[in-house]
XYZ file of C-alpha atoms in Angstrom:
367
model
C -10.598 -2.043 31.203
C -11.409 0.560 33.857
C -11.056 4.248 33.009
C -11.082 7.160 35.413
C -11.414 10.851 34.573
C -9.004 13.377 36.025
C -10.904 16.199 34.358
C -13.170 16.649 31.403
C -10.326 16.115 28.920
C -7.968 13.676 30.678
C -8.661 9.983 31.215
C -6.499 7.308 32.849
C -6.598 3.535 32.361
C -6.454 1.467 35.523
C -3.715 -1.135 35.101
C -4.561 -4.741 35.865
C -2.808 -8.003 34.969
C -6.225 -9.252 33.885
C -5.883 -6.973 30.864
C -3.319 -9.430 29.491
C -4.903 -12.682 30.657
C -7.042 -13.568 33.632
C -5.072 -16.790 34.085
C -1.965 -14.804 35.101
C -3.268 -13.977 38.574
C -0.943 -11.924 40.771
C 2.363 -13.761 40.184
C 1.886 -15.752 37.006
C 4.226 -15.572 34.022
C 3.825 -16.778 30.470
C 5.984 -19.578 29.076
C 5.915 -19.859 25.289
C 7.102 -23.057 23.645
C 7.604 -23.350 19.890
C 8.139 -26.666 18.098
C 9.423 -26.619 14.532
C 7.301 -28.173 11.814
C 8.743 -30.850 9.536
C 10.418 -29.072 6.641
C 9.257 -29.986 3.162
C 11.584 -31.937 0.875
C 12.764 -31.036 -2.618
C 11.763 -33.740 -5.108
C 13.139 -34.832 -8.492
C 11.153 -35.338 -11.681
C 9.975 -38.776 -10.499
C 8.792 -37.529 -7.123
C 11.808 -38.975 -5.270
C 13.445 -36.947 -2.512
C 16.474 -34.931 -3.630
C 17.080 -32.798 -0.574
C 15.864 -33.708 2.889
C 17.170 -34.501 6.355
C 19.876 -37.142 5.955
C 22.074 -38.868 8.563
C 25.619 -37.592 8.091
C 29.113 -37.962 9.481
C 31.032 -34.800 10.299
C 34.646 -35.885 9.967
C 37.409 -33.763 11.400
C 40.191 -33.364 13.930
C 39.295 -33.405 17.624
C 42.185 -31.571 19.259
C 41.548 -33.250 22.621
C 42.420 -36.643 21.136
C 46.099 -35.854 20.533
C 48.949 -33.742 21.870
C 49.266 -30.152 20.689
C 52.543 -30.933 18.922
C 50.653 -33.369 16.684
C 47.755 -31.104 15.644
C 49.331 -29.854 12.413
C 50.558 -33.274 11.259
C 47.205 -34.913 12.019
C 45.327 -32.228 10.094
C 47.646 -32.567 7.097
C 47.277 -36.354 7.103
C 43.484 -36.111 7.127
C 43.418 -33.441 4.410
C 45.708 -35.493 2.183
C 43.629 -38.646 2.683
C 40.565 -36.611 1.664
C 42.511 -35.398 -1.384
C 42.154 -31.698 -0.503
C 43.711 -29.404 -3.085
C 45.298 -27.350 -0.284
C 45.898 -29.510 2.813
C 47.843 -26.733 4.532
C 44.762 -24.491 4.534
C 42.866 -27.066 6.611
C 45.855 -27.499 8.947
C 45.961 -23.731 9.476
C 42.255 -23.746 10.296
C 42.736 -26.509 12.879
C 45.534 -24.568 14.545
C 43.417 -21.402 14.629
C 40.766 -22.965 16.899
C 41.090 -23.427 20.646
C 42.766 -26.426 22.328
C 39.493 -28.335 22.855
C 37.882 -27.711 19.463
C 36.582 -30.205 16.940
C 37.250 -28.838 13.442
C 35.210 -30.191 10.528
C 37.038 -31.318 7.427
C 34.119 -32.803 5.507
C 30.456 -33.702 5.993
C 29.233 -36.815 4.156
C 25.959 -38.769 4.048
C 26.193 -41.940 6.133
C 24.533 -43.964 3.370
C 26.787 -42.559 0.625
C 30.376 -41.960 1.763
C 31.299 -40.699 -1.716
C 34.082 -43.214 -2.297
C 35.877 -42.548 0.987
C 37.467 -45.394 2.951
C 35.886 -44.749 6.350
C 37.987 -47.368 8.138
C 41.194 -45.744 6.894
C 39.984 -42.333 8.029
C 39.020 -43.619 11.484
C 42.503 -45.060 11.924
C 44.193 -41.661 11.520
C 45.415 -39.952 14.698
C 43.072 -37.280 16.021
C 40.242 -38.024 13.586
C 36.733 -38.053 15.018
C 33.387 -38.968 13.417
C 30.396 -37.023 14.721
C 26.969 -38.362 13.749
C 24.281 -35.848 12.946
C 21.462 -34.903 10.614
C 21.795 -32.441 7.793
C 19.520 -31.157 5.053
C 21.299 -31.971 1.800
C 21.181 -34.014 -1.396
C 22.793 -37.351 -2.325
C 26.225 -35.680 -2.123
C 27.486 -32.728 -0.092
C 27.676 -30.380 -3.092
C 24.663 -31.766 -4.958
C 23.138 -28.957 -7.070
C 23.898 -26.542 -4.227
C 23.959 -23.303 -6.299
C 20.437 -24.113 -7.532
C 18.804 -25.954 -4.633
C 20.543 -23.786 -2.030
C 21.285 -24.618 1.580
C 19.637 -24.470 4.983
C 21.004 -23.090 8.246
C 20.333 -20.809 11.201
C 18.765 -17.455 10.397
C 21.213 -14.571 10.270
C 20.731 -11.352 12.233
C 19.781 -9.510 9.040
C 17.109 -12.067 8.124
C 15.657 -11.954 11.646
C 15.529 -8.153 11.586
C 13.737 -8.076 8.229
C 11.234 -10.829 9.125
C 8.948 -8.562 11.210
C 8.911 -11.103 14.029
C 8.141 -14.224 11.989
C 11.707 -15.558 12.322
C 13.626 -15.748 15.593
C 17.187 -16.508 16.635
C 17.924 -20.210 16.223
C 15.260 -20.765 13.538
C 16.360 -23.014 10.679
C 15.573 -21.484 7.294
C 16.608 -21.548 3.641
C 19.624 -19.315 3.079
C 20.046 -19.516 -0.695
C 18.690 -21.030 -3.906
C 15.301 -22.718 -4.012
C 15.498 -23.272 -0.252
C 15.374 -19.504 0.257
C 13.042 -18.658 -2.630
C 10.375 -21.113 -1.430
C 11.090 -20.730 2.298
C 7.471 -20.079 3.284
C 6.303 -23.200 1.431
C 9.054 -25.507 2.698
C 9.335 -24.324 6.319
C 5.709 -24.745 7.296
C 4.259 -23.296 10.498
C 5.659 -24.113 13.959
C 3.454 -25.383 16.764
C 2.964 -22.922 19.628
C 1.944 -23.658 23.211
C 1.478 -20.878 25.789
C 1.297 -21.780 29.467
C 1.058 -19.845 32.727
C 3.327 -20.680 35.660
C 3.031 -19.215 39.151
C 6.009 -17.323 40.510
C 8.984 -15.640 38.923
C 10.933 -17.836 36.481
C 14.290 -19.175 37.554
C 17.135 -17.295 35.903
C 19.780 -19.508 34.352
C 22.203 -16.685 33.702
C 25.741 -17.751 34.305
C 24.988 -21.465 33.900
C 26.522 -23.420 31.047
C 28.764 -20.534 30.061
C 30.535 -21.016 26.765
C 34.246 -21.549 27.129
C 34.865 -19.792 23.833
C 36.209 -22.867 22.131
C 33.331 -23.873 19.889
C 33.322 -26.597 17.301
C 34.904 -25.878 13.978
C 32.446 -25.521 11.153
C 32.575 -26.386 7.508
C 32.803 -23.575 4.967
C 29.099 -23.144 4.312
C 28.952 -19.887 6.302
C 25.966 -18.182 7.879
C 25.710 -20.270 11.002
C 26.467 -23.630 9.409
C 23.972 -26.343 8.641
C 21.082 -27.691 10.627
C 20.711 -30.776 12.738
C 16.984 -30.713 12.049
C 13.989 -29.574 14.087
C 13.841 -28.688 17.750
C 11.963 -26.840 20.436
C 12.548 -23.604 22.226
C 11.010 -22.001 25.306
C 10.603 -18.285 25.798
C 9.475 -16.330 28.841
C 10.488 -13.347 30.933
C 13.941 -14.592 31.875
C 13.331 -18.042 30.247
C 12.579 -21.159 32.261
C 10.105 -21.709 35.074
C 10.178 -22.378 38.831
C 11.248 -25.852 39.815
C 8.258 -28.073 40.519
C 5.741 -25.540 39.176
C 2.806 -27.004 37.277
C 2.118 -25.012 34.106
C -1.437 -24.236 33.049
C -1.775 -24.349 29.278
C -3.893 -21.466 28.006
C -3.315 -21.567 24.235
C -2.099 -24.040 21.606
C -1.537 -23.802 17.901
C -0.824 -26.976 15.912
C 2.121 -27.183 13.537
C 1.581 -27.139 9.800
C 4.245 -29.197 8.070
C 6.085 -27.764 5.097
C 5.021 -28.689 1.562
C 7.327 -30.653 -0.733
C 8.741 -28.754 -3.718
C 8.719 -30.558 -7.075
C 11.470 -30.062 -9.659
C 12.292 -31.757 -12.975
C 15.883 -32.646 -12.035
C 17.246 -36.149 -12.574
C 19.477 -37.115 -9.625
C 21.748 -39.466 -11.599
C 22.194 -36.972 -14.414
C 22.949 -34.179 -11.940
C 25.665 -36.246 -10.253
C 27.122 -37.102 -13.694
C 27.105 -33.448 -14.777
C 28.999 -32.389 -11.649
C 31.476 -35.246 -12.145
C 32.152 -34.144 -15.740
C 32.956 -30.592 -14.624
C 34.948 -31.580 -11.527
C 38.324 -31.383 -13.302
C 37.605 -28.277 -15.409
C 39.784 -25.417 -14.138
C 38.114 -22.321 -15.712
C 34.558 -21.299 -14.868
C 32.283 -23.864 -16.502
C 28.658 -24.912 -16.652
C 26.442 -27.692 -17.951
C 22.684 -27.567 -18.353
C 20.842 -30.643 -19.668
C 17.366 -30.177 -21.143
C 14.923 -32.778 -22.408
C 13.920 -31.529 -25.883
C 10.491 -33.181 -25.857
C 9.150 -31.079 -22.990
C 11.912 -28.583 -22.101
C 12.365 -29.987 -18.590
C 15.668 -29.164 -16.912
C 17.361 -32.444 -15.956
C 20.688 -31.182 -14.634
C 22.209 -27.813 -13.736
C 25.869 -27.867 -12.762
C 28.684 -25.338 -12.359
C 32.310 -26.418 -12.140
C 34.687 -25.683 -9.253
C 36.346 -23.007 -11.366
C 33.204 -20.928 -10.870
C 34.191 -20.613 -7.178
C 30.644 -20.958 -5.869
C 29.057 -18.752 -8.531
C 26.153 -20.433 -10.330
C 27.585 -20.010 -13.824
C 24.903 -22.334 -15.197
C 22.009 -20.092 -14.154
C 23.536 -16.635 -13.657
C 26.349 -16.528 -16.211
C 25.731 -14.411 -19.318
C 27.545 -15.903 -22.285
C 26.884 -16.012 -26.011
C 25.414 -19.419 -26.925
C 27.815 -19.813 -29.857
C 27.540 -22.773 -32.202
C 25.516 -24.780 -29.694
C 22.531 -22.680 -30.760
C 22.834 -23.770 -34.408
C 20.803 -26.881 -33.622
C 17.965 -24.647 -32.464
C 18.051 -22.378 -35.512
C 18.455 -25.366 -37.847
C 15.354 -27.042 -36.402
C 13.392 -23.782 -36.724
C 14.517 -23.470 -40.366
C 13.493 -27.034 -41.197
C 10.066 -26.575 -39.665
C 9.424 -23.145 -41.178
C 10.450 -24.031 -44.748
C 9.446 -27.641 -44.933
C 13.032 -28.847 -45.414
C 14.518 -32.092 -44.285
C 18.077 -32.954 -43.311
C 18.941 -33.893 -46.906
C 17.762 -30.640 -48.481
C 20.748 -29.027 -50.257
C 21.706 -25.552 -49.108
C 24.234 -22.911 -50.120
C 27.205 -21.845 -48.053
C 27.897 -18.109 -47.578
C 31.035 -16.304 -48.648
C 34.281 -16.826 -46.719
C 33.282 -20.458 -46.174
C 35.188 -23.519 -47.328
C 31.972 -24.493 -49.129
C 31.490 -21.099 -50.844
C 29.512 -21.548 -54.017
C 28.878 -25.207 -53.238
C 25.601 -26.837 -52.361
C 25.658 -29.317 -49.524
C 23.097 -31.292 -47.510
C 21.969 -29.525 -44.357
C 23.429 -32.290 -42.201
C 26.900 -31.649 -43.648
C 26.626 -27.917 -43.032
C 25.648 -28.459 -39.398
C 28.353 -31.069 -38.883
C 31.061 -28.714 -40.162
C 29.609 -25.753 -38.230
C 28.907 -23.860 -41.408
C 26.194 -21.195 -41.556
C 23.776 -21.870 -44.411
C 21.443 -19.916 -46.663
C 18.293 -20.954 -48.481
C 18.426 -23.447 -51.401
């Protein structure tokens, strides 16, 4: 850097493009290309993948396939075939989008259609299957309140990232995906090149017609189709035919897999058990021998709230097994040791084996 003195107290720096990089020359511009790393998977207790990139079908109504007079009927037919609790809500959503929109109804893994008859769905008027890749578990809702979901970074997340996250980046938005984002996301590869001449502006090309594809109800930018690349420069792009000179590279560091103790089959069973429960409900399965959590499920009545992990409820009689075991161990009892029932109990004044007291949900006192 060259400095010149105006007087004894004032100095000026002489500007030169070489201060940034000598490779720039007089007309060079930087082109920065980032390539996403492979995101780490979430594993079950046996080390098998629970949540990772999976091929999926996005099934919905493509409004260009049918006449406008048929949009509502087609949407209702699809919603009813999918056994939606409120088919009219989906039909209203289809009508709300523009005349060329594709509106998702459901997203399912290609290798596990969750009991749906795909041939029947394909035969419905206006229905379209879009193949893609999505980060999810064996089913669409699999342990979502706990494992979380992945999608494009929101404006708030980008603003608070201090430059580490940019628009279009795919990140964890909730649950374990968000809590362990730095571990799972890895480090993107970076390549910086210099190109002679001003970059070609692509403003005005490929303008969005405002239609957009309909999304599912996951919010916050929807789900990801996996990794990708992005180029950044002053104005984006580079002159046609220009040969870039690479001046810096940084290799990607793939994300690290996250191990859990969940059992995939037990998790699916837990969610199936709660599927028909109308009030807020939860089921947590623990393995007594080591305390590992095998399943964590919240029913649909919880309306997206993770009742299983965030709900604050009295344990009630389910905790009597814990206190009974503590009592047996502390006092050297066994399940046949007679015990006394307290007042206001049907066994008041009687002595009964501990097993009988537990079975009848009766609080017990010492022998």
